[in-house]
């Protein structure tokens, strides 16, 4: 049996803070460390090279320049005093690691978060590419786990799942492959379970109101009109309702 992962009803968008228990390709702390060490080492090399190449300052001048920077009160010095990295690659790496802690993200979600924080495109692309290389970003794994969790946990059908994955920035081909894992028979069985759970709360209403309420619930979860009508009609028949005339679209 496939282990399911529960996703929140309103998963956090980039910059949010929601837990899901799922990480793309089950990324471990060691993988995060590898990405952090790799990107951090490269940003450190650039910083050292920039400091030593053609500066024209002696040791004393360098100390004076650093002292002046600390006392200038500029935004960059303020960030440095707070311990925030100045190198955009290191900034991007830290932002992505924070966002990936506790919940998976798609590449687009992370890219949007970096753009919102005004990380230069070149630095963002470097970090995102590296995170993909080590498996910290995996849109295919994200989509597959999303479909599994949201279908079994919330009863969502293909159409609703496609809409949600599109809002996450997942590529159409990846979405098609992910929702393709849903068996049509399983999808209809899930619809029956949803109707069975809701049926009791509609007792006492007239037949047409029950039909609209139950079918509307299925429609909101992405089930097609034909399947919804068939499932609701069968459920009402099992309760002894007269379903004559319910073959027409609602």
mmCIF file of C-alpha atoms in Angstrom:
data_model
loop_
_atom_site.group_PDB
_atom_site.id
_atom_site.type_symbol
_atom_site.label_atom_id
_atom_site.label_comp_id
_atom_site.label_asym_id
_atom_site.label_seq_id
_atom_site.Cartn_x
_atom_site.Cartn_y
_atom_site.Cartn_z
ATOM 1 C CA UNK A 1 0.000 0.000 0.000
ATOM 2 C CA UNK A 2 1.283 3.457 -0.915
ATOM 3 C CA UNK A 3 2.008 5.696 2.035
ATOM 4 C CA UNK A 4 -0.045 8.844 1.735
ATOM 5 C CA UNK A 5 0.963 12.310 2.683
ATOM 6 C CA UNK A 6 -1.584 14.784 4.007
ATOM 7 C CA UNK A 7 -1.429 18.230 2.508
ATOM 8 C CA UNK A 8 -2.981 21.331 4.096
ATOM 9 C CA UNK A 9 -6.218 22.699 2.644
ATOM 10 C CA UNK A 10 -4.474 25.969 1.859
ATOM 11 C CA UNK A 11 -0.839 25.093 1.235
ATOM 12 C CA UNK A 12 1.460 28.018 1.859
ATOM 13 C CA UNK A 13 2.679 29.912 -1.135
ATOM 14 C CA UNK A 14 6.277 31.066 -1.417
ATOM 15 C CA UNK A 15 7.179 32.877 1.710
ATOM 16 C CA UNK A 16 4.515 31.039 3.712
ATOM 17 C CA UNK A 17 5.140 28.597 6.513
ATOM 18 C CA UNK A 18 3.164 25.371 6.328
ATOM 19 C CA UNK A 19 4.208 21.787 6.968
ATOM 20 C CA UNK A 20 3.305 18.783 4.911
ATOM 21 C CA UNK A 21 5.612 15.970 5.866
ATOM 22 C CA UNK A 22 6.705 15.465 2.271
ATOM 23 C CA UNK A 23 9.984 16.505 0.702
ATOM 24 C CA UNK A 24 10.806 16.140 -3.014
ATOM 25 C CA UNK A 25 12.599 12.801 -3.500
ATOM 26 C CA UNK A 26 12.634 12.510 0.283
ATOM 27 C CA UNK A 27 15.468 15.028 0.520
ATOM 28 C CA UNK A 28 17.600 14.441 3.588
ATOM 29 C CA UNK A 29 19.535 16.785 5.804
ATOM 30 C CA UNK A 30 22.692 15.494 4.146
ATOM 31 C CA UNK A 31 21.419 16.595 0.730
ATOM 32 C CA UNK A 32 20.626 20.029 2.086
ATOM 33 C CA UNK A 33 24.117 20.208 3.528
ATOM 34 C CA UNK A 34 25.647 19.255 0.199
ATOM 35 C CA UNK A 35 23.759 21.997 -1.588
ATOM 36 C CA UNK A 36 24.580 24.521 1.100
ATOM 37 C CA UNK A 37 28.284 23.625 1.139
ATOM 38 C CA UNK A 38 28.569 23.652 -2.644
ATOM 39 C CA UNK A 39 26.827 26.970 -3.248
ATOM 40 C CA UNK A 40 28.354 28.535 -0.153
ATOM 41 C CA UNK A 41 31.873 27.521 -1.179
ATOM 42 C CA UNK A 42 31.441 29.089 -4.590
ATOM 43 C CA UNK A 43 30.100 32.316 -3.146
ATOM 44 C CA UNK A 44 33.018 32.352 -0.691
ATOM 45 C CA UNK A 45 35.531 31.990 -3.501
ATOM 46 C CA UNK A 46 33.993 34.891 -5.364
ATOM 47 C CA UNK A 47 34.148 37.047 -2.259
ATOM 48 C CA UNK A 48 37.829 36.249 -1.627
ATOM 49 C CA UNK A 49 38.774 36.793 -5.254
ATOM 50 C CA UNK A 50 36.948 40.096 -5.327
ATOM 51 C CA UNK A 51 38.719 41.249 -2.167
ATOM 52 C CA UNK A 52 42.207 40.459 -3.444
ATOM 53 C CA UNK A 53 42.019 41.429 -7.108
ATOM 54 C CA UNK A 54 43.215 44.894 -8.065
ATOM 55 C CA UNK A 55 42.020 46.641 -4.923
ATOM 56 C CA UNK A 56 44.930 49.110 -4.629
ATOM 57 C CA UNK A 57 44.595 49.301 -0.830
ATOM 58 C CA UNK A 58 47.213 48.509 1.772
ATOM 59 C CA UNK A 59 46.354 46.647 4.957
ATOM 60 C CA UNK A 60 45.781 49.871 6.889
ATOM 61 C CA UNK A 61 43.641 51.317 4.145
ATOM 62 C CA UNK A 62 41.593 48.148 4.089
ATOM 63 C CA UNK A 63 40.974 48.426 7.820
ATOM 64 C CA UNK A 64 39.972 52.067 7.443
ATOM 65 C CA UNK A 65 37.631 51.218 4.573
ATOM 66 C CA UNK A 66 35.985 48.485 6.612
ATOM 67 C CA UNK A 67 35.693 50.791 9.586
ATOM 68 C CA UNK A 68 34.087 53.447 7.430
ATOM 69 C CA UNK A 69 31.612 50.950 6.065
ATOM 70 C CA UNK A 70 30.565 49.887 9.548
ATOM 71 C CA UNK A 71 29.980 53.460 10.653
ATOM 72 C CA UNK A 72 28.257 54.658 7.514
ATOM 73 C CA UNK A 73 24.825 53.439 8.546
ATOM 74 C CA UNK A 74 24.083 52.275 4.987
ATOM 75 C CA UNK A 75 21.530 49.481 4.366
ATOM 76 C CA UNK A 76 24.303 47.049 3.415
ATOM 77 C CA UNK A 77 26.223 47.684 6.629
ATOM 78 C CA UNK A 78 23.003 47.333 8.599
ATOM 79 C CA UNK A 79 22.380 43.940 7.007
ATOM 80 C CA UNK A 80 25.945 42.859 7.753
ATOM 81 C CA UNK A 81 25.565 43.804 11.412
ATOM 82 C CA UNK A 82 22.469 41.599 11.563
ATOM 83 C CA UNK A 83 24.448 38.675 10.169
ATOM 84 C CA UNK A 84 22.707 38.620 6.778
ATOM 85 C CA UNK A 85 24.958 37.608 3.859
ATOM 86 C CA UNK A 86 25.725 40.229 1.226
ATOM 87 C CA UNK A 87 26.492 37.784 -1.574
ATOM 88 C CA UNK A 88 23.274 37.271 -3.600
ATOM 89 C CA UNK A 89 24.007 33.576 -4.197
ATOM 90 C CA UNK A 90 24.349 32.980 -0.473
ATOM 91 C CA UNK A 91 21.182 34.982 0.156
ATOM 92 C CA UNK A 92 19.320 32.917 -2.433
ATOM 93 C CA UNK A 93 20.624 29.678 -0.950
ATOM 94 C CA UNK A 94 19.502 30.637 2.568
ATOM 95 C CA UNK A 95 16.050 31.722 1.362
ATOM 96 C CA UNK A 96 15.495 28.452 -0.518
ATOM 97 C CA UNK A 97 16.671 26.314 2.389
ATOM 98 C CA UNK A 98 14.311 28.115 4.753
ATOM 99 C CA UNK A 99 11.362 27.673 2.399
ATOM 100 C CA UNK A 100 12.126 23.991 1.839
ATOM 101 C CA UNK A 101 12.252 23.253 5.557
ATOM 102 C CA UNK A 102 9.089 21.382 6.458
ATOM 103 C CA UNK A 103 7.297 21.608 3.110
ATOM 104 C CA UNK A 104 8.134 20.948 -0.549
ATOM 105 C CA UNK A 105 8.167 23.719 -3.147
ATOM 106 C CA UNK A 106 8.172 23.786 -6.905
ATOM 107 C CA UNK A 107 10.904 25.561 -8.810
ATOM 108 C CA UNK A 108 8.503 28.349 -9.753
ATOM 109 C CA UNK A 109 7.453 28.905 -6.144
ATOM 110 C CA UNK A 110 11.081 29.311 -5.111
ATOM 111 C CA UNK A 111 11.875 31.499 -8.123
ATOM 112 C CA UNK A 112 8.939 33.768 -7.264
ATOM 113 C CA UNK A 113 10.131 34.015 -3.674
ATOM 114 C CA UNK A 114 13.646 34.982 -4.779
ATOM 115 C CA UNK A 115 12.292 37.567 -7.217
ATOM 116 C CA UNK A 116 10.111 39.044 -4.474
ATOM 117 C CA UNK A 117 13.236 39.449 -2.344
ATOM 118 C CA UNK A 118 15.025 41.151 -5.259
ATOM 119 C CA UNK A 119 17.649 38.442 -5.741
ATOM 120 C CA UNK A 120 19.384 38.977 -9.127
ATOM 121 C CA UNK A 121 18.236 36.542 -11.812
ATOM 122 C CA UNK A 122 21.731 35.137 -12.366
ATOM 123 C CA UNK A 123 22.204 34.292 -8.689
ATOM 124 C CA UNK A 124 18.695 32.824 -8.439
ATOM 125 C CA UNK A 125 19.229 30.635 -11.490
ATOM 126 C CA UNK A 126 22.544 29.335 -10.134
ATOM 127 C CA UNK A 127 21.016 28.282 -6.826
ATOM 128 C CA UNK A 128 17.838 26.818 -8.344
ATOM 129 C CA UNK A 129 19.834 24.773 -10.852
ATOM 130 C CA UNK A 130 22.108 23.437 -8.111
ATOM 131 C CA UNK A 131 19.139 22.519 -5.903
ATOM 132 C CA UNK A 132 17.608 20.623 -8.815
ATOM 133 C CA UNK A 133 20.891 18.767 -9.347
ATOM 134 C CA UNK A 134 20.943 17.463 -5.761
ATOM 135 C CA UNK A 135 17.208 16.677 -5.692
ATOM 136 C CA UNK A 136 16.028 19.411 -3.350
ATOM 137 C CA UNK A 137 13.783 20.682 -6.160
ATOM 138 C CA UNK A 138 11.882 17.987 -8.052
ATOM 139 C CA UNK A 139 8.649 19.119 -9.684
ATOM 140 C CA UNK A 140 7.770 15.603 -10.853
ATOM 141 C CA UNK A 141 8.042 14.198 -7.325
ATOM 142 C CA UNK A 142 6.125 17.203 -5.999
ATOM 143 C CA UNK A 143 3.275 16.661 -8.470
ATOM 144 C CA UNK A 144 3.093 12.917 -7.838
ATOM 145 C CA UNK A 145 2.931 13.342 -4.077
ATOM 146 C CA UNK A 146 0.411 16.175 -4.430
ATOM 147 C CA UNK A 147 -1.955 14.024 -6.499
ATOM 148 C CA UNK A 148 -1.651 11.073 -4.130
ATOM 149 C CA UNK A 149 -2.250 13.162 -1.026
ATOM 150 C CA UNK A 150 -4.969 15.486 -2.276
ATOM 151 C CA UNK A 151 -6.977 12.710 -3.915
ATOM 152 C CA UNK A 152 -6.911 10.297 -1.004
ATOM 153 C CA UNK A 153 -6.908 12.945 1.708
ATOM 154 C CA UNK A 154 -9.410 15.435 0.257
ATOM 155 C CA UNK A 155 -11.144 13.453 -2.463
ATOM 156 C CA UNK A 156 -10.104 15.790 -5.265
ATOM 157 C CA UNK A 157 -10.601 14.614 -8.844
ATOM 158 C CA UNK A 158 -8.353 15.175 -11.840
ATOM 159 C CA UNK A 159 -9.694 18.564 -12.879
ATOM 160 C CA UNK A 160 -9.238 20.064 -9.429
ATOM 161 C CA UNK A 161 -5.752 18.574 -9.127
ATOM 162 C CA UNK A 162 -4.725 19.986 -12.495
ATOM 163 C CA UNK A 163 -5.907 23.450 -11.454
ATOM 164 C CA UNK A 164 -3.968 23.301 -8.202
ATOM 165 C CA UNK A 165 -0.743 22.107 -9.815
ATOM 166 C CA UNK A 166 -0.954 24.825 -12.438
ATOM 167 C CA UNK A 167 -1.108 27.450 -9.716
ATOM 168 C CA UNK A 168 2.130 25.947 -8.348
ATOM 169 C CA UNK A 169 3.846 26.489 -11.687
ATOM 170 C CA UNK A 170 4.227 22.810 -12.577
ATOM 171 C CA UNK A 171 4.793 22.106 -16.274
ATOM 172 C CA UNK A 172 1.778 20.753 -18.188
ATOM 173 C CA UNK A 173 3.550 17.550 -19.239
ATOM 174 C CA UNK A 174 4.532 16.853 -15.624
ATOM 175 C CA UNK A 175 0.945 17.500 -14.512
ATOM 176 C CA UNK A 176 -0.447 15.104 -17.121
ATOM 177 C CA UNK A 177 1.907 12.370 -15.960
ATOM 178 C CA UNK A 178 1.050 12.944 -12.307
ATOM 179 C CA UNK A 179 -2.742 12.910 -12.704
ATOM 180 C CA UNK A 180 -2.398 9.940 -15.039
ATOM 181 C CA UNK A 181 -1.627 7.811 -11.991
ATOM 182 C CA UNK A 182 -5.279 8.150 -10.921
ATOM 183 C CA UNK A 183 -7.268 5.107 -11.943
ATOM 184 C CA UNK A 184 -10.746 6.055 -13.273
ATOM 185 C CA UNK A 185 -12.350 3.313 -11.187
ATOM 186 C CA UNK A 186 -10.616 4.584 -8.072
ATOM 187 C CA UNK A 187 -11.746 8.115 -8.871
ATOM 188 C CA UNK A 188 -15.384 7.013 -9.101
ATOM 189 C CA UNK A 189 -15.074 4.988 -5.902
ATOM 190 C CA UNK A 190 -13.766 8.083 -4.125
ATOM 191 C CA UNK A 191 -16.780 10.030 -5.420
ATOM 192 C CA UNK A 192 -19.105 7.379 -3.973
ATOM 193 C CA UNK A 193 -17.374 7.614 -0.595
ATOM 194 C CA UNK A 194 -17.759 11.392 -0.601
ATOM 195 C CA UNK A 195 -21.476 11.148 -1.367
ATOM 196 C CA UNK A 196 -22.002 8.459 1.263
ATOM 197 C CA UNK A 197 -20.445 10.696 3.940
ATOM 198 C CA UNK A 198 -22.567 13.682 2.895
ATOM 199 C CA UNK A 199 -25.819 11.814 2.313
ATOM 200 C CA UNK A 200 -27.040 11.774 5.916
ATOM 201 C CA UNK A 201 -26.864 15.559 6.246
ATOM 202 C CA UNK A 202 -29.249 15.928 3.275
ATOM 203 C CA UNK A 203 -32.004 13.734 4.686
ATOM 204 C CA UNK A 204 -35.235 15.663 5.158
ATOM 205 C CA UNK A 205 -34.641 17.789 2.048
ATOM 206 C CA UNK A 206 -36.628 17.191 -1.111
ATOM 207 C CA UNK A 207 -35.051 15.072 -3.804
ATOM 208 C CA UNK A 208 -33.993 17.923 -6.107
ATOM 209 C CA UNK A 209 -32.301 19.832 -3.302
ATOM 210 C CA UNK A 210 -30.439 16.711 -2.263
ATOM 211 C CA UNK A 211 -29.341 16.197 -5.837
ATOM 212 C CA UNK A 212 -28.069 19.764 -6.204
ATOM 213 C CA UNK A 213 -26.249 19.709 -2.883
ATOM 214 C CA UNK A 214 -24.537 16.378 -3.453
ATOM 215 C CA UNK A 215 -23.711 16.992 -7.099
ATOM 216 C CA UNK A 216 -22.448 20.485 -6.297
ATOM 217 C CA UNK A 217 -20.093 19.062 -3.693
ATOM 218 C CA UNK A 218 -18.633 16.690 -6.272
ATOM 219 C CA UNK A 219 -18.351 19.435 -8.870
ATOM 220 C CA UNK A 220 -16.333 21.619 -6.473
ATOM 221 C CA UNK A 221 -13.920 18.738 -6.048
ATOM 222 C CA UNK A 222 -13.427 18.451 -9.781
ATOM 223 C CA UNK A 223 -15.727 15.577 -10.744
ATOM 224 C CA UNK A 224 -17.409 15.708 -14.123
ATOM 225 C CA UNK A 225 -21.141 16.203 -14.520
ATOM 226 C CA UNK A 226 -21.793 12.707 -15.899
ATOM 227 C CA UNK A 227 -19.991 10.908 -13.100
ATOM 228 C CA UNK A 228 -21.498 13.133 -10.432
ATOM 229 C CA UNK A 229 -25.043 12.534 -11.656
ATOM 230 C CA UNK A 230 -24.534 8.786 -11.892
ATOM 231 C CA UNK A 231 -23.026 8.485 -8.419
ATOM 232 C CA UNK A 232 -25.647 10.693 -6.753
ATOM 233 C CA UNK A 233 -28.536 8.924 -8.476
ATOM 234 C CA UNK A 234 -27.294 5.510 -7.339
ATOM 235 C CA UNK A 235 -26.892 6.745 -3.781
ATOM 236 C CA UNK A 236 -30.427 8.159 -3.718
ATOM 237 C CA UNK A 237 -31.847 4.952 -5.187
ATOM 238 C CA UNK A 238 -30.225 2.947 -2.421
ATOM 239 C CA UNK A 239 -32.118 5.121 0.077
ATOM 240 C CA UNK A 240 -35.411 4.460 -1.696
ATOM 241 C CA UNK A 241 -35.677 7.810 -3.478
ATOM 242 C CA UNK A 242 -37.577 7.948 -6.761
ATOM 243 C CA UNK A 243 -34.897 8.908 -9.286
ATOM 244 C CA UNK A 244 -37.122 9.070 -12.361
ATOM 245 C CA UNK A 245 -36.137 12.051 -14.494
ATOM 246 C CA UNK A 246 -32.681 12.378 -12.975
ATOM 247 C CA UNK A 247 -30.956 11.192 -16.133
ATOM 248 C CA UNK A 248 -30.900 14.757 -17.461
ATOM 249 C CA UNK A 249 -27.962 17.035 -16.684
ATOM 250 C CA UNK A 250 -28.417 19.047 -13.506
#
